Amino acid sequence: MPGCILYDNLLRDATITFDQALPAFPSVNAFDGRTNTRTGFAQGGDQYLFFDFGALKTFDTVAMARHNLADCVGTIQVWGSNDGIDYFPIHGPVTLPNNDVYLARFTQYTLRYSAISFGQPSGTSYLADLALGEGLDLERSQKGGFIKPEFADNDRVMPNAISGQNLAGITLEQNVKSVKFTLHYYTASFFTDWEAINAAMKKYPIYI
């Protein structure tokens, strides 16, 4: 089975048109790329976030990290709309079996409007990272790699929730990278094999 990663988090650039997050835990905390800031929702019925992407966008994957929905016997559901008025269910509701990173694929849609709802009947729910976008299956033989966003050199890189509740990114446009080596760290054999190393670096990404 291939791995899967969600890229181009549409929620980061979307306009939030309706927001039921708790004031002390605002919804923007879910899109800032950090796992140490959280958004929260009050106990009770479904709580919603509504999004306007500003134009038609394609998505088929939802992900979130550092949540406690399982403790709250909580659910997550994704909605879609063609006009921002009438919404239809796209994914879920799903009852979370644990508080691990959650990533799920569903039928691909191209829409301008979407919403995500959270049900938490047994307590206040929190989550640190929320993403909606396209998923990409990663095969072992795929020539693509993960790098930290700050090392992307202006590549098209978005943070993603992955195992271990850390953030990573996937390069979509592989621009030329420049690398500086401190010479006294290397032996003569390094320079002898430099052409082979250089060729390998061009063919395969560097993992950080």
mmCIF file with all atom_site columns, N, CA, C and O in Angstrom, residues 2 12-13 16-17 19 43 47-48 63 75 80 92 108 115 119 123 126-127 151 160-161 163 168 173 182 189 193 208:
data_model
loop_
_atom_site.group_PDB
_atom_site.id
_atom_site.type_symbol
_atom_site.label_atom_id
_atom_site.label_alt_id
_atom_site.label_comp_id
_atom_site.label_asym_id
_atom_site.label_entity_id
_atom_site.label_seq_id
_atom_site.pdbx_PDB_ins_code
_atom_site.Cartn_x
_atom_site.Cartn_y
_atom_site.Cartn_z
_atom_site.occupancy
_atom_site.B_iso_or_equiv
_atom_site.pdbx_formal_charge
_atom_site.auth_seq_id
_atom_site.auth_comp_id
_atom_site.auth_asym_id
_atom_site.auth_atom_id
_atom_site.pdbx_PDB_model_num
ATOM 1   N N  . PRO A 1 2   ? 0.597   2.216  -0.880 1.00 0.00 ? 2   PRO A N  1
ATOM 2   C CA . PRO A 1 2   ? 1.389   3.435  -0.892 1.00 0.00 ? 2   PRO A CA 1
ATOM 3   C C  . PRO A 1 2   ? 1.026   4.345  0.271  1.00 0.00 ? 2   PRO A C  1
ATOM 4   O O  . PRO A 1 2   ? -0.073  4.251  0.826  1.00 0.00 ? 2   PRO A O  1
ATOM 5   N N  . ARG A 1 12  ? -5.830  27.488 4.101  1.00 0.00 ? 12  ARG A N  1
ATOM 6   C CA . ARG A 1 12  ? -4.926  28.584 4.469  1.00 0.00 ? 12  ARG A CA 1
ATOM 7   C C  . ARG A 1 12  ? -5.271  29.895 3.761  1.00 0.00 ? 12  ARG A C  1
ATOM 8   O O  . ARG A 1 12  ? -5.126  30.977 4.322  1.00 0.00 ? 12  ARG A O  1
ATOM 9   N N  . ASP A 1 13  ? -5.702  29.792 2.514  1.00 0.00 ? 13  ASP A N  1
ATOM 10  C CA . ASP A 1 13  ? -5.999  30.998 1.738  1.00 0.00 ? 13  ASP A CA 1
ATOM 11  C C  . ASP A 1 13  ? -7.490  31.259 1.618  1.00 0.00 ? 13  ASP A C  1
ATOM 12  O O  . ASP A 1 13  ? -7.900  32.218 0.957  1.00 0.00 ? 13  ASP A O  1
ATOM 13  N N  . ILE A 1 16  ? -13.004 32.523 5.803  1.00 0.00 ? 16  ILE A N  1
ATOM 14  C CA . ILE A 1 16  ? -13.927 31.834 6.707  1.00 0.00 ? 16  ILE A CA 1
ATOM 15  C C  . ILE A 1 16  ? -15.208 32.660 6.782  1.00 0.00 ? 16  ILE A C  1
ATOM 16  O O  . ILE A 1 16  ? -15.206 33.796 7.267  1.00 0.00 ? 16  ILE A O  1
ATOM 17  N N  . THR A 1 17  ? -16.303 32.122 6.283  1.00 0.00 ? 17  THR A N  1
ATOM 18  C CA . THR A 1 17  ? -17.569 32.866 6.218  1.00 0.00 ? 17  THR A CA 1
ATOM 19  C C  . THR A 1 17  ? -18.461 32.608 7.419  1.00 0.00 ? 17  THR A C  1
ATOM 20  O O  . THR A 1 17  ? -19.406 33.371 7.662  1.00 0.00 ? 17  THR A O  1
ATOM 21  N N  . ASP A 1 19  ? -17.977 30.840 11.557 1.00 0.00 ? 19  ASP A N  1
ATOM 22  C CA . ASP A 1 19  ? -16.943 30.308 12.441 1.00 0.00 ? 19  ASP A CA 1
ATOM 23  C C  . ASP A 1 19  ? -17.535 30.073 13.821 1.00 0.00 ? 19  ASP A C  1
ATOM 24  O O  . ASP A 1 19  ? -17.983 31.007 14.488 1.00 0.00 ? 19  ASP A O  1
ATOM 25  N N  . GLN A 1 43  ? -18.601 21.826 23.722 1.00 0.00 ? 43  GLN A N  1
ATOM 26  C CA . GLN A 1 43  ? -19.344 20.580 23.804 1.00 0.00 ? 43  GLN A CA 1
ATOM 27  C C  . GLN A 1 43  ? -20.784 20.806 23.360 1.00 0.00 ? 43  GLN A C  1
ATOM 28  O O  . GLN A 1 43  ? -21.368 21.864 23.590 1.00 0.00 ? 43  GLN A O  1
ATOM 29  N N  . GLN A 1 47  ? -20.401 21.671 15.500 1.00 0.00 ? 47  GLN A N  1
ATOM 30  C CA . GLN A 1 47  ? -19.839 23.016 15.384 1.00 0.00 ? 47  GLN A CA 1
ATOM 31  C C  . GLN A 1 47  ? -19.187 23.131 13.999 1.00 0.00 ? 47  GLN A C  1
ATOM 32  O O  . GLN A 1 47  ? -18.487 22.222 13.569 1.00 0.00 ? 47  GLN A O  1
ATOM 33  N N  . TYR A 1 48  ? -19.371 24.279 13.323 1.00 0.00 ? 48  TYR A N  1
ATOM 34  C CA . TYR A 1 48  ? -19.008 24.380 11.910 1.00 0.00 ? 48  TYR A CA 1
ATOM 35  C C  . TYR A 1 48  ? -17.950 25.451 11.642 1.00 0.00 ? 48  TYR A C  1
ATOM 36  O O  . TYR A 1 48  ? -17.877 26.478 12.336 1.00 0.00 ? 48  TYR A O  1
ATOM 37  N N  . ALA A 1 63  ? -7.333  16.237 6.501  1.00 0.00 ? 63  ALA A N  1
ATOM 38  C CA . ALA A 1 63  ? -6.373  15.768 7.504  1.00 0.00 ? 63  ALA A CA 1
ATOM 39  C C  . ALA A 1 63  ? -6.389  16.695 8.704  1.00 0.00 ? 63  ALA A C  1
ATOM 40  O O  . ALA A 1 63  ? -6.685  17.889 8.579  1.00 0.00 ? 63  ALA A O  1
ATOM 41  N N  . THR A 1 75  ? -16.883 13.455 16.129 1.00 0.00 ? 75  THR A N  1
ATOM 42  C CA . THR A 1 75  ? -16.948 13.129 14.704 1.00 0.00 ? 75  THR A CA 1
ATOM 43  C C  . THR A 1 75  ? -16.415 14.295 13.883 1.00 0.00 ? 75  THR A C  1
ATOM 44  O O  . THR A 1 75  ? -16.360 15.437 14.348 1.00 0.00 ? 75  THR A O  1
ATOM 45  N N  . GLY A 1 80  ? -19.786 20.217 1.021  1.00 0.00 ? 80  GLY A N  1
ATOM 46  C CA . GLY A 1 80  ? -19.481 20.996 -0.171 1.00 0.00 ? 80  GLY A CA 1
ATOM 47  C C  . GLY A 1 80  ? -20.700 21.762 -0.645 1.00 0.00 ? 80  GLY A C  1
ATOM 48  O O  . GLY A 1 80  ? -21.841 21.422 -0.305 1.00 0.00 ? 80  GLY A O  1
ATOM 49  N N  . GLY A 1 92  ? -17.995 11.567 5.634  1.00 0.00 ? 92  GLY A N  1
ATOM 50  C CA . GLY A 1 92  ? -18.428 11.405 7.003  1.00 0.00 ? 92  GLY A CA 1
ATOM 51  C C  . GLY A 1 92  ? -19.930 11.559 7.188  1.00 0.00 ? 92  GLY A C  1
ATOM 52  O O  . GLY A 1 92  ? -20.679 11.582 6.214  1.00 0.00 ? 92  GLY A O  1
ATOM 53  N N  . GLN A 1 108 ? -13.335 12.921 -5.372 1.00 0.00 ? 108 GLN A N  1
ATOM 54  C CA . GLN A 1 108 ? -12.805 14.240 -5.707 1.00 0.00 ? 108 GLN A CA 1
ATOM 55  C C  . GLN A 1 108 ? -13.927 15.185 -6.139 1.00 0.00 ? 108 GLN A C  1
ATOM 56  O O  . GLN A 1 108 ? -14.816 14.828 -6.907 1.00 0.00 ? 108 GLN A O  1
ATOM 57  N N  . ALA A 1 115 ? -17.312 23.203 3.878  1.00 0.00 ? 115 ALA A N  1
ATOM 58  C CA . ALA A 1 115 ? -17.465 23.365 5.326  1.00 0.00 ? 115 ALA A CA 1
ATOM 59  C C  . ALA A 1 115 ? -16.967 22.092 6.001  1.00 0.00 ? 115 ALA A C  1
ATOM 60  O O  . ALA A 1 115 ? -16.988 21.013 5.408  1.00 0.00 ? 115 ALA A O  1
ATOM 61  N N  . GLY A 1 119 ? -18.433 17.150 15.748 1.00 0.00 ? 119 GLY A N  1
ATOM 62  C CA . GLY A 1 119 ? -19.371 16.812 16.813 1.00 0.00 ? 119 GLY A CA 1
ATOM 63  C C  . GLY A 1 119 ? -18.601 16.317 18.015 1.00 0.00 ? 119 GLY A C  1
ATOM 64  O O  . GLY A 1 119 ? -17.700 15.488 17.879 1.00 0.00 ? 119 GLY A O  1
ATOM 65  N N  . GLY A 1 123 ? -17.496 16.473 25.524 1.00 0.00 ? 123 GLY A N  1
ATOM 66  C CA . GLY A 1 123 ? -16.528 17.439 26.033 1.00 0.00 ? 123 GLY A CA 1
ATOM 67  C C  . GLY A 1 123 ? -16.079 18.412 24.966 1.00 0.00 ? 123 GLY A C  1
ATOM 68  O O  . GLY A 1 123 ? -16.445 18.288 23.790 1.00 0.00 ? 123 GLY A O  1
ATOM 69  N N  . TYR A 1 126 ? -10.492 19.896 20.689 1.00 0.00 ? 126 TYR A N  1
ATOM 70  C CA . TYR A 1 126 ? -9.389  20.734 20.244 1.00 0.00 ? 126 TYR A CA 1
ATOM 71  C C  . TYR A 1 126 ? -8.674  20.047 19.086 1.00 0.00 ? 126 TYR A C  1
ATOM 72  O O  . TYR A 1 126 ? -8.650  18.818 18.991 1.00 0.00 ? 126 TYR A O  1
ATOM 73  N N  . LEU A 1 127 ? -8.084  20.844 18.208 1.00 0.00 ? 127 LEU A N  1
ATOM 74  C CA . LEU A 1 127 ? -7.206  20.302 17.175 1.00 0.00 ? 127 LEU A CA 1
ATOM 75  C C  . LEU A 1 127 ? -6.198  21.370 16.795 1.00 0.00 ? 127 LEU A C  1
ATOM 76  O O  . LEU A 1 127 ? -6.462  22.572 16.898 1.00 0.00 ? 127 LEU A O  1
ATOM 77  N N  . PHE A 1 151 ? 13.263  24.918 4.259  1.00 0.00 ? 151 PHE A N  1
ATOM 78  C CA . PHE A 1 151 ? 14.358  24.596 3.358  1.00 0.00 ? 151 PHE A CA 1
ATOM 79  C C  . PHE A 1 151 ? 13.903  24.473 1.913  1.00 0.00 ? 151 PHE A C  1
ATOM 80  O O  . PHE A 1 151 ? 14.604  23.906 1.086  1.00 0.00 ? 151 PHE A O  1
ATOM 81  N N  . ASN A 1 160 ? 2.187   19.505 6.020  1.00 0.00 ? 160 ASN A N  1
ATOM 82  C CA . ASN A 1 160 ? 1.243   18.405 6.085  1.00 0.00 ? 160 ASN A CA 1
ATOM 83  C C  . ASN A 1 160 ? 1.359   17.692 7.414  1.00 0.00 ? 160 ASN A C  1
ATOM 84  O O  . ASN A 1 160 ? 2.427   17.597 7.994  1.00 0.00 ? 160 ASN A O  1
ATOM 85  N N  . ALA A 1 161 ? 0.267   17.166 7.893  1.00 0.00 ? 161 ALA A N  1
ATOM 86  C CA . ALA A 1 161 ? 0.289   16.345 9.091  1.00 0.00 ? 161 ALA A CA 1
ATOM 87  C C  . ALA A 1 161 ? 0.732   14.944 8.721  1.00 0.00 ? 161 ALA A C  1
ATOM 88  O O  . ALA A 1 161 ? 0.196   14.339 7.803  1.00 0.00 ? 161 ALA A O  1
ATOM 89  N N  . SER A 1 163 ? 2.770   11.086 10.429 1.00 0.00 ? 163 SER A N  1
ATOM 90  C CA . SER A 1 163 ? 2.913   10.284 11.634 1.00 0.00 ? 163 SER A CA 1
ATOM 91  C C  . SER A 1 163 ? 3.895   10.930 12.589 1.00 0.00 ? 163 SER A C  1
ATOM 92  O O  . SER A 1 163 ? 4.842   11.588 12.178 1.00 0.00 ? 163 SER A O  1
ATOM 93  N N  . ALA A 1 168 ? 5.587   18.263 7.799  1.00 0.00 ? 168 ALA A N  1
ATOM 94  C CA . ALA A 1 168 ? 6.561   18.101 6.731  1.00 0.00 ? 168 ALA A CA 1
ATOM 95  C C  . ALA A 1 168 ? 5.971   18.695 5.470  1.00 0.00 ? 168 ALA A C  1
ATOM 96  O O  . ALA A 1 168 ? 4.864   19.201 5.464  1.00 0.00 ? 168 ALA A O  1
ATOM 97  N N  . GLU A 1 173 ? 7.359   21.512 -7.254 1.00 0.00 ? 173 GLU A N  1
ATOM 98  C CA . GLU A 1 173 ? 8.183   22.082 -8.313 1.00 0.00 ? 173 GLU A CA 1
ATOM 99  C C  . GLU A 1 173 ? 9.619   22.034 -7.834 1.00 0.00 ? 173 GLU A C  1
ATOM 100 O O  . GLU A 1 173 ? 9.984   22.724 -6.894 1.00 0.00 ? 173 GLU A O  1
ATOM 101 N N  . THR A 1 182 ? 31.405  22.612 3.768  1.00 0.00 ? 182 THR A N  1
ATOM 102 C CA . THR A 1 182 ? 32.619  23.009 4.477  1.00 0.00 ? 182 THR A CA 1
ATOM 103 C C  . THR A 1 182 ? 33.713  21.992 4.140  1.00 0.00 ? 182 THR A C  1
ATOM 104 O O  . THR A 1 182 ? 33.600  20.812 4.487  1.00 0.00 ? 182 THR A O  1
ATOM 105 N N  . SER A 1 189 ? 38.580  11.312 -1.243 1.00 0.00 ? 189 SER A N  1
ATOM 106 C CA . SER A 1 189 ? 37.677  10.394 -1.940 1.00 0.00 ? 189 SER A CA 1
ATOM 107 C C  . SER A 1 189 ? 36.335  11.052 -2.233 1.00 0.00 ? 189 SER A C  1
ATOM 108 O O  . SER A 1 189 ? 35.656  10.694 -3.190 1.00 0.00 ? 189 SER A O  1
ATOM 109 N N  . ASP A 1 193 ? 34.641  11.113 -6.074 1.00 0.00 ? 193 ASP A N  1
ATOM 110 C CA . ASP A 1 193 ? 33.310  10.600 -6.394 1.00 0.00 ? 193 ASP A CA 1
ATOM 111 C C  . ASP A 1 193 ? 32.291  11.717 -6.608 1.00 0.00 ? 193 ASP A C  1
ATOM 112 O O  . ASP A 1 193 ? 31.095  11.466 -6.692 1.00 0.00 ? 193 ASP A O  1
ATOM 113 N N  . ILE A 1 208 ? 15.775  15.522 4.257  1.00 0.00 ? 208 ILE A N  1
ATOM 114 C CA . ILE A 1 208 ? 16.264  16.267 5.420  1.00 0.00 ? 208 ILE A CA 1
ATOM 115 C C  . ILE A 1 208 ? 15.523  15.784 6.663  1.00 0.00 ? 208 ILE A C  1
ATOM 116 O O  . ILE A 1 208 ? 14.314  15.728 6.651  1.00 0.00 ? 208 ILE A O  1
#
